[in-house]
Amino acid sequence: MQSDNGARVAGAITAGLGATFFSITVFNAVENVLVRGDSATVSVLESLLPGAAELVLVGLGVWIYRCEDCSHVAHYVLVSMAAGATSILAIALWEAFFQQYQRGFQPLYILTSMLAAALVISALLGLYLSKYAHERRLSRRLHDRFSALFENVPDPVFGVVSRDGARRVELVNPAFEAALDVDEADVAGRPLAEFAVEHDDGTGSLPRETPTDADWVAASLTFRTRGGQREFVRLDSPLVEEPDAERDVDVYIDVTDDRQREERLDVLRRVIRHNLRNKLTIISGNADSLRDRDVEQCGELLEHLSVAADDLVSLSERAYEIEAAVASDDVETRPQPVGSLVEDAVESVRVRHPHADYEVACRPDLFASGTSALGMAIEALVENAVTHNDADAPAVRVTAALDDDGFVDVAVTDDGPGIDPATRELITGERDHDQLGHLDGLGLWLAQWAATDADGRLSFEDCETGTTVHLRVPRADPPDA
């Protein structure tokens, strides 16, 4: 605000000087005609160029006064005007002072000296303008490169401008528009606080490693629109800015997928550690018991050891598959043939667990929008229904149909003991992931992640015989043949 006042003062001074000089020129022309009897045409022609210059000075002053961001222009204009006027006036007075001691007055010498001063001032101004033009070309080139980079960054990015204490969204890139289902015109120019909540909990960090992580990452926020919400971090340049800068630009980059991937890998590691600890405890306990028994009495303990070892092998294989799916950058959804996915999932589980009874009811022409992990998630739900059931012949029914909301509902029903409320709360996010101690399965996590990536949802339903897990994902049209 103080700089705006300075620009107005400079503009008023410039316009005032121009108006004063123009008044003098007009007065001189009128005096020449009315008092001295000079020709009106000659007086007007004499006043034409000075008057035009003085009117330009008035216009320049008005422009500076009304300009909203011209404090730097006003400074240079005033300095240049003062330097030019002082130089010409000083030379004119210098010549006039010494000519009074000479024979006669020689205005031609004064004119040539003033012309020399004007040429020096013009040359210096030309040097400055050439340098300014060169810097503008460089600035424009950098701006164009930044714009091209900003527009083509694959991650959602947006910029915020801070001025006079107000922070407004300045621009967003196409990836931002696609991820949050919003147009730039809907958010540009509006206060950041309308969409975002900044976090002061120390979450301002990039999940990925960068050489400038400590210097550039400043804070994080959650940006919400009608199309959803995403997590961003603000990147600040480590370069020292001018203390009187009026306009700061902050760039925010999307880290939602990175944080989600880190969170999922953390869950995967913790569940694997829990399973390893349990199975190794069984192996260790049975191995100790073998030492105190005869060979004829070791059959049951060896069976326990074999089962625990097989479970560890199965766990490692499943963990490898899930880790590959979680760590993959391929989260693009595409039409998936639900009937084929269900049939393949049930057949794969049947091979490993032939003692269970399986029933499938699925429309063969049904397609769903999902990632490459959708089939793995369905298989995990079917296997969960079998392995967490103590019955001699567990019964599993898998159906796929459209629900009332137009989503494809893959339902897996079992006749087991059910899923406890604490596990359901962990999977759906109602309980913090720090409380993973009692959850030893990866299947439900995989199903939840597959549903989330497809903009779907995972839910649980108690039924008369057991539990039904619903994996709902958006319906998709069949791909073009």
CSV table of C-alpha atoms in Angstrom, one decimal:
chain,number,residue,atom,x,y,z
A,1,MET,CA,0.0,0.0,0.0
A,2,GLN,CA,2.9,2.4,0.8
A,3,SER,CA,4.4,1.8,-2.6
A,4,ASP,CA,1.0,2.6,-4.3
A,5,ASN,CA,1.0,5.9,-2.5
A,6,GLY,CA,4.5,6.6,-3.8
A,7,ALA,CA,3.4,5.9,-7.3
A,8,ARG,CA,0.4,8.3,-6.9
A,9,VAL,CA,2.7,11.0,-5.6
A,10,ALA,CA,5.1,10.6,-8.5
A,11,GLY,CA,2.3,10.6,-11.0
A,12,ALA,CA,0.8,13.8,-9.4
A,13,ILE,CA,4.2,15.5,-9.6
A,14,THR,CA,4.8,14.5,-13.2
A,15,ALA,CA,1.3,15.6,-14.3
A,16,GLY,CA,1.6,18.8,-12.3
A,17,LEU,CA,5.0,19.8,-13.9
A,18,GLY,CA,3.5,19.0,-17.3
A,19,ALA,CA,0.4,21.1,-16.7
A,20,THR,CA,2.5,24.0,-15.3
A,21,PHE,CA,4.9,24.1,-18.3
A,22,PHE,CA,1.9,23.8,-20.7
A,23,SER,CA,0.3,26.8,-18.9
A,24,ILE,CA,3.5,28.8,-19.3
A,25,THR,CA,3.7,27.9,-23.0
A,26,VAL,CA,0.1,28.9,-23.6
A,27,PHE,CA,0.6,32.1,-21.7
A,28,ASN,CA,3.7,32.9,-23.7
A,29,ALA,CA,1.9,32.4,-27.0
A,30,VAL,CA,-1.0,34.6,-25.9
A,31,GLU,CA,1.3,37.3,-24.7
A,32,ASN,CA,3.3,37.3,-28.0
A,33,VAL,CA,0.1,37.8,-30.0
A,34,LEU,CA,-1.8,40.3,-27.8
A,35,VAL,CA,1.0,42.2,-26.1
A,36,ARG,CA,3.9,42.1,-28.6
A,37,GLY,CA,1.7,41.9,-31.7
A,38,ASP,CA,3.5,38.9,-33.1
A,39,SER,CA,1.8,36.7,-35.8
A,40,ALA,CA,-0.7,34.2,-34.3
A,41,THR,CA,0.4,31.6,-36.8
A,42,VAL,CA,4.0,31.9,-35.8
A,43,SER,CA,3.2,31.9,-32.1
A,44,VAL,CA,1.1,28.7,-32.5
A,45,LEU,CA,3.8,26.9,-34.5
A,46,GLU,CA,6.4,28.0,-32.0
A,47,SER,CA,4.3,26.6,-29.1
A,48,LEU,CA,3.3,23.3,-30.9
A,49,LEU,CA,6.3,21.1,-30.1
A,50,PRO,CA,6.8,22.3,-26.5
A,51,GLY,CA,3.1,22.1,-25.9
A,52,ALA,CA,2.9,18.5,-27.3
A,53,ALA,CA,5.8,17.4,-25.1
A,54,GLU,CA,4.2,19.0,-22.0
A,55,LEU,CA,0.9,17.3,-22.7
A,56,VAL,CA,2.7,14.0,-23.1
A,57,LEU,CA,4.2,14.7,-19.6
A,58,VAL,CA,0.7,15.3,-18.2
A,59,GLY,CA,-0.5,12.0,-19.8
A,60,LEU,CA,2.4,10.1,-18.4
A,61,GLY,CA,1.7,11.5,-14.9
A,62,VAL,CA,-1.9,10.5,-15.1
A,63,TRP,CA,-1.0,7.0,-16.2
A,64,ILE,CA,1.5,6.6,-13.4
A,65,TYR,CA,-1.1,7.8,-10.9
A,66,ARG,CA,-3.7,5.4,-12.0
A,67,CYS,CA,-1.4,2.4,-12.5
A,68,GLU,CA,-1.8,-0.3,-9.9
A,69,ASP,CA,1.6,-1.8,-10.1
A,70,CYS,CA,3.9,1.0,-11.3
A,71,SER,CA,6.0,2.0,-8.2
A,72,HIS,CA,9.2,0.9,-9.9
A,73,VAL,CA,8.3,2.8,-13.1
A,74,ALA,CA,7.5,6.0,-11.1
A,75,HIS,CA,10.9,5.8,-9.4
A,76,TYR,CA,12.8,5.6,-12.6
A,77,VAL,CA,10.7,8.3,-14.3
A,78,LEU,CA,11.3,10.8,-11.5
A,79,VAL,CA,15.0,10.1,-11.3
A,80,SER,CA,15.4,10.4,-15.1
A,81,MET,CA,13.4,13.6,-15.2
A,82,ALA,CA,15.4,15.1,-12.4
A,83,ALA,CA,18.7,14.1,-13.9
A,84,GLY,CA,17.8,15.4,-17.4
A,85,ALA,CA,16.4,18.7,-16.3
A,86,THR,CA,19.2,19.3,-13.9
A,87,SER,CA,21.9,18.5,-16.5
A,88,ILE,CA,20.4,20.8,-19.2
A,89,LEU,CA,19.6,23.6,-16.8
A,90,ALA,CA,23.1,23.4,-15.3
A,91,ILE,CA,24.8,23.6,-18.6
A,92,ALA,CA,22.5,26.5,-19.7
A,93,LEU,CA,23.3,28.5,-16.6
A,94,TRP,CA,27.0,27.6,-16.8
A,95,GLU,CA,27.2,29.0,-20.4
A,96,ALA,CA,25.0,32.1,-19.5
A,97,PHE,CA,27.1,32.9,-16.5
A,98,PHE,CA,30.4,33.0,-18.4
A,99,GLN,CA,28.9,34.8,-21.4
A,100,GLN,CA,27.9,37.8,-19.4
A,101,TYR,CA,31.7,38.5,-19.0
A,102,GLN,CA,32.2,38.2,-22.8
A,103,ARG,CA,31.4,40.6,-25.6
A,104,GLY,CA,27.8,40.0,-26.6
A,105,PHE,CA,25.3,37.2,-25.9
A,106,GLN,CA,25.8,34.0,-27.9
A,107,PRO,CA,22.7,31.8,-27.7
A,108,LEU,CA,24.0,29.4,-30.4
A,109,TYR,CA,26.7,28.2,-28.0
A,110,ILE,CA,24.1,27.7,-25.2
A,111,LEU,CA,21.9,25.7,-27.7
A,112,THR,CA,24.8,23.5,-28.8
A,113,SER,CA,25.8,22.8,-25.2
A,114,MET,CA,22.2,21.9,-24.3
A,115,LEU,CA,22.0,19.7,-27.3
A,116,ALA,CA,25.2,17.9,-26.2
A,117,ALA,CA,23.7,17.3,-22.8
A,118,ALA,CA,20.4,16.0,-24.3
A,119,LEU,CA,22.4,13.6,-26.5
A,120,VAL,CA,24.3,12.3,-23.5
A,121,ILE,CA,21.1,11.8,-21.6
A,122,SER,CA,19.5,10.1,-24.6
A,123,ALA,CA,22.5,7.8,-25.0
A,124,LEU,CA,22.4,6.8,-21.4
A,125,LEU,CA,18.6,6.3,-21.7
A,126,GLY,CA,19.2,4.2,-24.8
A,127,LEU,CA,21.7,2.0,-23.0
A,128,TYR,CA,19.3,1.5,-20.1
A,129,LEU,CA,16.4,0.7,-22.4
A,130,SER,CA,18.5,-1.8,-24.4
A,131,LYS,CA,19.5,-3.5,-21.3
A,132,TYR,CA,15.9,-3.5,-20.1
A,133,ALA,CA,14.6,-4.9,-23.4
A,134,HIS,CA,17.3,-7.6,-23.2
A,135,GLU,CA,16.2,-8.6,-19.7
A,136,ARG,CA,12.5,-8.6,-20.8
A,137,ARG,CA,13.4,-11.0,-23.6
A,138,LEU,CA,15.2,-13.3,-21.2
A,139,SER,CA,12.3,-13.0,-18.7
A,140,ARG,CA,9.8,-13.8,-21.4
A,141,ARG,CA,11.9,-16.8,-22.6
A,142,LEU,CA,12.1,-18.1,-19.0
A,143,HIS,CA,8.4,-17.5,-18.6
A,144,ASP,CA,7.5,-19.4,-21.7
A,145,ARG,CA,9.7,-22.3,-20.6
A,146,PHE,CA,8.2,-22.3,-17.2
A,147,SER,CA,4.7,-22.2,-18.7
A,148,ALA,CA,5.4,-25.1,-21.0
A,149,LEU,CA,6.9,-27.1,-18.1
A,150,PHE,CA,4.0,-26.2,-15.8
A,151,GLU,CA,1.4,-27.2,-18.4
A,152,ASN,CA,3.1,-30.5,-19.2
A,153,VAL,CA,3.9,-31.7,-15.6
A,154,PRO,CA,2.1,-35.1,-15.3
A,155,ASP,CA,1.2,-34.5,-11.6
A,156,PRO,CA,-1.5,-32.0,-10.5
A,157,VAL,CA,0.2,-28.6,-9.8
A,158,PHE,CA,-1.2,-25.2,-9.0
A,159,GLY,CA,0.2,-21.8,-8.2
A,160,VAL,CA,-0.8,-19.3,-5.5
A,161,VAL,CA,-0.1,-15.5,-5.5
A,162,SER,CA,0.3,-13.7,-2.2
A,163,ARG,CA,-0.2,-9.9,-2.2
A,164,ASP,CA,-1.2,-7.5,0.5
A,165,GLY,CA,-1.8,-10.5,2.9
A,166,ALA,CA,-4.3,-12.2,0.5
A,167,ARG,CA,-3.5,-15.6,-1.0
A,168,ARG,CA,-5.3,-16.5,-4.3
A,169,VAL,CA,-5.1,-19.3,-6.7
A,170,GLU,CA,-3.4,-18.0,-9.8
A,171,LEU,CA,-3.2,-20.9,-12.2
A,172,VAL,CA,-3.6,-24.7,-12.4
A,173,ASN,CA,-2.3,-27.2,-14.9
A,174,PRO,CA,-4.3,-29.7,-17.0
A,175,ALA,CA,-3.4,-32.6,-14.7
A,176,PHE,CA,-5.0,-30.7,-11.8
A,177,GLU,CA,-8.2,-30.1,-13.7
A,178,ALA,CA,-8.4,-33.8,-14.6
A,179,ALA,CA,-7.7,-35.1,-11.1
A,180,LEU,CA,-10.1,-32.8,-9.3
A,181,ASP,CA,-12.7,-32.5,-12.1
A,182,VAL,CA,-12.6,-28.7,-12.2
A,183,ASP,CA,-11.8,-26.0,-14.7
A,184,GLU,CA,-9.2,-23.4,-14.1
A,185,ALA,CA,-11.8,-20.7,-14.5
A,186,ASP,CA,-13.7,-22.2,-11.4
A,187,VAL,CA,-10.7,-21.6,-9.1
A,188,ALA,CA,-8.4,-19.1,-10.6
A,189,GLY,CA,-8.5,-15.7,-8.8
A,190,ARG,CA,-10.4,-17.0,-5.8
A,191,PRO,CA,-9.0,-17.2,-2.2
A,192,LEU,CA,-7.1,-20.3,-1.4
A,193,ALA,CA,-8.9,-20.6,1.9
A,194,GLU,CA,-12.1,-21.5,-0.1
A,195,PHE,CA,-10.7,-24.8,-1.2
A,196,ALA,CA,-7.8,-25.7,1.0
A,197,VAL,CA,-6.9,-26.5,4.6
A,198,GLU,CA,-3.2,-26.0,5.5
A,199,HIS,CA,-1.6,-28.4,7.9
A,200,ASP,CA,0.9,-27.3,10.6
A,201,ASP,CA,1.6,-30.8,11.8
A,202,GLY,CA,5.0,-31.3,10.3
A,203,THR,CA,3.6,-33.0,7.2
A,204,GLY,CA,5.4,-30.7,4.8
A,205,SER,CA,7.6,-33.2,3.2
A,206,LEU,CA,7.9,-35.1,0.0
A,207,PRO,CA,7.5,-38.9,0.2
A,208,ARG,CA,9.9,-39.3,-2.7
A,209,GLU,CA,13.6,-38.4,-2.2
A,210,THR,CA,14.9,-35.2,-3.8
A,211,PRO,CA,18.2,-33.5,-3.4
A,212,THR,CA,16.5,-30.2,-2.4
A,213,ASP,CA,13.9,-31.8,-0.1
A,214,ALA,CA,15.0,-29.9,3.0
A,215,ASP,CA,15.2,-26.6,1.3
A,216,TRP,CA,12.2,-26.6,-0.9
A,217,VAL,CA,9.3,-28.3,0.9
A,218,ALA,CA,7.6,-25.9,3.3
A,219,ALA,CA,4.1,-27.0,4.2
A,220,SER,CA,1.2,-29.3,3.1
A,221,LEU,CA,-2.5,-28.8,2.5
A,222,THR,CA,-5.6,-30.6,1.5
A,223,PHE,CA,-7.3,-29.1,-1.6
A,224,ARG,CA,-11.1,-29.9,-1.9
A,225,THR,CA,-13.4,-29.4,-4.9
A,226,ARG,CA,-16.7,-31.0,-6.0
A,227,GLY,CA,-14.5,-33.6,-7.8
A,228,GLY,CA,-12.8,-34.8,-4.7
A,229,GLN,CA,-9.7,-33.9,-2.6
A,230,ARG,CA,-6.0,-34.2,-3.1
A,231,GLU,CA,-2.9,-33.7,-0.9
A,232,PHE,CA,-0.4,-31.1,-1.9
A,233,VAL,CA,2.9,-29.7,-0.6
A,234,ARG,CA,4.1,-26.2,-1.1
A,235,LEU,CA,7.5,-25.8,-2.7
A,236,ASP,CA,9.5,-22.7,-1.7
A,237,SER,CA,12.6,-21.6,-3.5
A,238,PRO,CA,15.7,-21.6,-1.2
A,239,LEU,CA,16.9,-18.4,-2.9
A,240,VAL,CA,16.6,-15.3,-0.7
A,241,GLU,CA,14.0,-12.9,-1.9
A,242,GLU,CA,13.9,-9.2,-1.6
A,243,PRO,CA,12.5,-8.1,1.8
A,244,ASP,CA,10.2,-5.5,0.1
A,245,ALA,CA,8.8,-7.9,-2.4
A,246,GLU,CA,5.1,-7.2,-2.8
A,247,ARG,CA,4.1,-10.3,-4.7
A,248,ASP,CA,5.1,-13.9,-3.8
A,249,VAL,CA,4.3,-16.9,-5.8
A,250,ASP,CA,4.0,-20.4,-4.2
A,251,VAL,CA,3.8,-23.6,-6.2
A,252,TYR,CA,2.0,-26.6,-4.8
A,253,ILE,CA,2.6,-30.1,-6.2
A,254,ASP,CA,0.3,-33.2,-5.7
A,255,VAL,CA,1.7,-35.9,-3.4
A,256,THR,CA,-1.6,-37.9,-2.9
A,257,ASP,CA,-0.4,-41.0,-4.9
A,258,ASP,CA,3.0,-40.9,-3.2
A,259,ARG,CA,1.6,-40.7,0.3
A,260,GLN,CA,-1.1,-43.3,-0.5
A,261,ARG,CA,1.6,-45.7,-1.8
A,262,GLU,CA,3.8,-45.1,1.3
A,263,GLU,CA,0.8,-45.7,3.6
A,264,ARG,CA,-0.1,-48.9,1.8
A,265,LEU,CA,3.5,-50.2,1.8
A,266,ASP,CA,3.7,-49.4,5.5
A,267,VAL,CA,0.5,-51.4,6.2
A,268,LEU,CA,1.9,-54.2,4.0
A,269,ARG,CA,5.2,-54.3,6.0
A,270,ARG,CA,3.4,-54.3,9.4
A,271,VAL,CA,1.0,-57.0,8.5
A,272,ILE,CA,3.9,-59.2,7.1
A,273,ARG,CA,5.9,-58.6,10.3
A,274,HIS,CA,2.9,-59.7,12.3
A,275,ASN,CA,2.4,-62.8,10.3
A,276,LEU,CA,6.1,-63.7,10.3
A,277,ARG,CA,6.3,-63.3,14.0
A,278,ASN,CA,3.2,-65.6,14.6
A,279,LYS,CA,4.4,-68.3,12.2
A,280,LEU,CA,8.0,-68.3,13.4
A,281,THR,CA,6.7,-68.6,16.9
A,282,ILE,CA,4.7,-71.7,15.9
A,283,ILE,CA,7.8,-73.1,14.1
A,284,SER,CA,10.1,-72.4,17.0
A,285,GLY,CA,7.6,-73.9,19.6
A,286,ASN,CA,7.1,-77.1,17.6
A,287,ALA,CA,10.8,-77.4,16.9
A,288,ASP,CA,11.5,-77.2,20.7
A,289,SER,CA,8.9,-79.9,21.3
A,290,LEU,CA,10.4,-82.2,18.8
A,291,ARG,CA,13.6,-82.4,20.8
A,292,ASP,CA,11.7,-84.1,23.7
A,293,ARG,CA,9.8,-86.6,21.7
A,294,ASP,CA,10.4,-90.0,20.1
A,295,VAL,CA,10.3,-90.2,16.3
A,296,GLU,CA,6.9,-92.0,16.5
A,297,GLN,CA,5.4,-89.1,18.4
A,298,CYS,CA,6.6,-86.4,16.0
A,299,GLY,CA,4.1,-86.8,13.2
A,300,GLU,CA,1.6,-84.2,14.5
A,301,LEU,CA,4.3,-81.6,15.3
A,302,LEU,CA,5.9,-82.1,11.9
A,303,GLU,CA,2.5,-81.5,10.3
A,304,HIS,CA,2.3,-78.2,12.2
A,305,LEU,CA,5.7,-77.2,11.1
A,306,SER,CA,4.9,-78.1,7.5
A,307,VAL,CA,1.7,-76.0,7.6
A,308,ALA,CA,3.4,-73.0,9.1
A,309,ALA,CA,6.2,-73.2,6.5
A,310,ASP,CA,3.7,-73.5,3.7
A,311,ASP,CA,1.8,-70.5,5.1
A,312,LEU,CA,5.1,-68.5,5.1
A,313,VAL,CA,5.7,-69.4,1.5
A,314,SER,CA,2.2,-68.4,0.6
A,315,LEU,CA,2.5,-65.2,2.5
A,316,SER,CA,5.8,-64.3,0.8
A,317,GLU,CA,4.3,-64.9,-2.6
A,318,ARG,CA,1.2,-62.9,-1.9
A,319,ALA,CA,3.2,-60.1,-0.3
A,320,TYR,CA,5.4,-59.9,-3.4
A,321,GLU,CA,2.3,-59.7,-5.7
A,322,ILE,CA,0.7,-57.0,-3.5
A,323,GLU,CA,3.9,-55.0,-3.1
A,324,ALA,CA,4.3,-55.0,-6.9
A,325,ALA,CA,0.7,-53.9,-7.4
A,326,VAL,CA,1.0,-51.2,-4.7
A,327,ALA,CA,4.4,-49.9,-5.8
A,328,SER,CA,3.3,-49.8,-9.5
A,329,ASP,CA,2.7,-46.4,-11.1
A,330,ASP,CA,0.0,-48.1,-13.3
A,331,VAL,CA,-3.2,-46.9,-11.5
A,332,GLU,CA,-5.1,-46.2,-14.7
A,333,THR,CA,-8.6,-47.6,-14.7
A,334,ARG,CA,-9.8,-49.5,-17.8
A,335,PRO,CA,-12.8,-51.8,-18.6
A,336,GLN,CA,-12.4,-55.1,-16.9
A,337,PRO,CA,-14.5,-58.2,-17.7
A,338,VAL,CA,-16.0,-59.0,-14.4
A,339,GLY,CA,-17.3,-62.5,-15.3
A,340,SER,CA,-13.8,-63.6,-16.4
A,341,LEU,CA,-12.1,-62.1,-13.4
A,342,VAL,CA,-14.6,-63.9,-11.0
A,343,GLU,CA,-14.2,-67.2,-12.8
A,344,ASP,CA,-10.4,-67.0,-12.8
A,345,ALA,CA,-10.3,-66.0,-9.2
A,346,VAL,CA,-12.5,-68.9,-8.0
A,347,GLU,CA,-10.6,-71.4,-10.1
A,348,SER,CA,-7.3,-70.2,-8.7
A,349,VAL,CA,-8.5,-70.5,-5.1
A,350,ARG,CA,-10.2,-73.9,-5.9
A,351,VAL,CA,-6.8,-75.3,-6.9
A,352,ARG,CA,-5.2,-74.3,-3.6
A,353,HIS,CA,-8.3,-75.2,-1.4
A,354,PRO,CA,-10.2,-78.0,-3.2
A,355,HIS,CA,-12.1,-78.9,0.0
A,356,ALA,CA,-14.4,-75.9,-0.2
A,357,ASP,CA,-17.7,-75.6,-2.0
A,358,TYR,CA,-17.8,-72.8,-4.6
A,359,GLU,CA,-20.8,-71.2,-6.3
A,360,VAL,CA,-20.6,-68.5,-8.9
A,361,ALA,CA,-23.4,-66.4,-10.4
A,362,CYS,CA,-22.2,-63.6,-12.7
A,363,ARG,CA,-23.4,-61.9,-15.8
A,364,PRO,CA,-20.9,-62.7,-18.6
A,365,ASP,CA,-21.4,-59.4,-20.3
A,366,LEU,CA,-20.6,-57.2,-17.3
A,367,PHE,CA,-17.7,-54.8,-17.4
A,368,ALA,CA,-16.3,-52.7,-14.5
A,369,SER,CA,-13.9,-49.8,-14.4
A,370,GLY,CA,-10.8,-50.9,-12.4
A,371,THR,CA,-7.1,-51.1,-12.3
A,372,SER,CA,-5.0,-54.2,-13.0
A,373,ALA,CA,-5.3,-55.2,-9.3
A,374,LEU,CA,-9.1,-55.7,-9.5
A,375,GLY,CA,-8.8,-59.4,-10.4
A,376,MET,CA,-6.2,-60.0,-7.6
A,377,ALA,CA,-8.6,-58.3,-5.1
A,378,ILE,CA,-11.5,-60.6,-6.0
A,379,GLU,CA,-9.3,-63.6,-5.7
A,380,ALA,CA,-8.1,-62.3,-2.3
A,381,LEU,CA,-11.7,-62.0,-1.0
A,382,VAL,CA,-12.6,-65.5,-2.2
A,383,GLU,CA,-9.5,-67.0,-0.5
A,384,ASN,CA,-10.2,-65.0,2.7
A,385,ALA,CA,-13.7,-66.5,2.8
A,386,VAL,CA,-12.1,-70.0,2.7
A,387,THR,CA,-9.0,-69.7,4.9
A,388,HIS,CA,-10.9,-67.9,7.7
A,389,ASN,CA,-13.5,-70.6,8.0
A,390,ASP,CA,-12.9,-73.6,10.3
A,391,ALA,CA,-15.6,-75.7,8.7
A,392,ASP,CA,-14.6,-79.0,7.0
A,393,ALA,CA,-16.2,-77.8,3.7
A,394,PRO,CA,-16.5,-74.0,3.7
A,395,ALA,CA,-19.2,-72.7,1.4
A,396,VAL,CA,-18.4,-69.7,-0.7
A,397,ARG,CA,-20.8,-67.9,-3.1
A,398,VAL,CA,-19.6,-65.2,-5.5
A,399,THR,CA,-22.0,-63.0,-7.4
A,400,ALA,CA,-21.6,-60.0,-9.7
A,401,ALA,CA,-24.5,-57.7,-10.6
A,402,LEU,CA,-25.5,-54.0,-11.0
A,403,ASP,CA,-26.7,-52.3,-7.8
A,404,ASP,CA,-29.2,-49.5,-7.6
A,405,ASP,CA,-26.5,-46.8,-8.0
A,406,GLY,CA,-25.2,-48.3,-11.3
A,407,PHE,CA,-22.1,-49.8,-9.7
A,408,VAL,CA,-20.9,-53.3,-10.3
A,409,ASP,CA,-21.3,-55.2,-7.0
A,410,VAL,CA,-19.0,-58.2,-6.6
A,411,ALA,CA,-20.3,-59.9,-3.5
A,412,VAL,CA,-18.5,-62.7,-1.7
A,413,THR,CA,-20.6,-64.6,0.8
A,414,ASP,CA,-19.3,-67.2,3.3
A,415,ASP,CA,-20.6,-69.3,6.1
A,416,GLY,CA,-17.7,-68.6,8.4
A,417,PRO,CA,-17.5,-66.9,11.9
A,418,GLY,CA,-17.7,-63.4,10.4
A,419,ILE,CA,-15.4,-60.4,10.4
A,420,ASP,CA,-15.0,-58.6,13.8
A,421,PRO,CA,-16.0,-54.9,14.0
A,422,ALA,CA,-12.4,-53.7,14.8
A,423,THR,CA,-11.1,-55.2,11.5
A,424,ARG,CA,-13.9,-53.6,9.5
A,425,GLU,CA,-13.1,-50.2,11.1
A,426,LEU,CA,-9.4,-50.6,10.2
A,427,ILE,CA,-10.2,-51.5,6.6
A,428,THR,CA,-12.7,-48.7,6.0
A,429,GLY,CA,-10.5,-46.1,7.7
A,430,GLU,CA,-12.7,-45.6,10.8
A,431,ARG,CA,-9.8,-46.7,13.0
A,432,ASP,CA,-6.3,-45.5,12.8
A,433,HIS,CA,-3.8,-47.7,11.0
A,434,ASP,CA,-1.5,-47.7,13.9
A,435,GLN,CA,-3.7,-50.3,15.5
A,436,LEU,CA,-2.8,-53.2,13.2
A,437,GLY,CA,-1.7,-55.7,15.8
A,438,HIS,CA,-4.6,-58.1,15.6
A,439,LEU,CA,-5.1,-58.0,11.8
A,440,ASP,CA,-3.1,-60.8,10.1
A,441,GLY,CA,-4.7,-60.8,6.6
A,442,LEU,CA,-3.7,-59.0,3.4
A,443,GLY,CA,-6.8,-59.8,1.3
A,444,LEU,CA,-9.1,-57.2,2.8
A,445,TRP,CA,-6.5,-54.5,2.4
A,446,LEU,CA,-5.9,-55.4,-1.2
A,447,ALA,CA,-9.7,-55.3,-1.9
A,448,GLN,CA,-10.0,-51.9,-0.2
A,449,TRP,CA,-7.1,-50.5,-2.2
A,450,ALA,CA,-8.5,-51.8,-5.5
A,451,ALA,CA,-11.9,-50.3,-4.7
A,452,THR,CA,-10.3,-46.9,-3.8
A,453,ASP,CA,-8.2,-46.8,-7.0
A,454,ALA,CA,-11.4,-47.4,-9.1
A,455,ASP,CA,-13.4,-44.7,-7.2
A,456,GLY,CA,-15.4,-47.5,-5.6
A,457,ARG,CA,-16.0,-48.8,-2.1
A,458,LEU,CA,-15.7,-51.9,0.1
A,459,SER,CA,-18.4,-52.7,2.6
A,460,PHE,CA,-19.4,-55.5,4.9
A,461,GLU,CA,-22.8,-57.1,5.5
A,462,ASP,CA,-23.8,-59.7,8.1
A,463,CYS,CA,-26.1,-62.4,6.8
A,464,GLU,CA,-27.8,-65.5,8.3
A,465,THR,CA,-25.0,-67.9,7.3
A,466,GLY,CA,-22.0,-65.7,7.7
A,467,THR,CA,-20.6,-62.5,6.1
A,468,THR,CA,-20.9,-60.9,2.7
A,469,VAL,CA,-18.2,-58.6,1.5
A,470,HIS,CA,-19.3,-56.2,-1.2
A,471,LEU,CA,-16.7,-54.8,-3.7
A,472,ARG,CA,-18.4,-52.0,-5.6
A,473,VAL,CA,-16.7,-50.4,-8.6
A,474,PRO,CA,-18.1,-48.2,-11.4
A,475,ARG,CA,-19.6,-49.9,-14.4
A,476,ALA,CA,-17.8,-49.6,-17.7
A,477,ASP,CA,-18.7,-50.1,-21.3
A,478,PRO,CA,-17.1,-53.0,-23.1
A,479,PRO,CA,-13.8,-52.0,-24.9
A,480,ASP,CA,-14.0,-51.6,-28.6
A,481,ALA,CA,-13.2,-54.8,-30.4
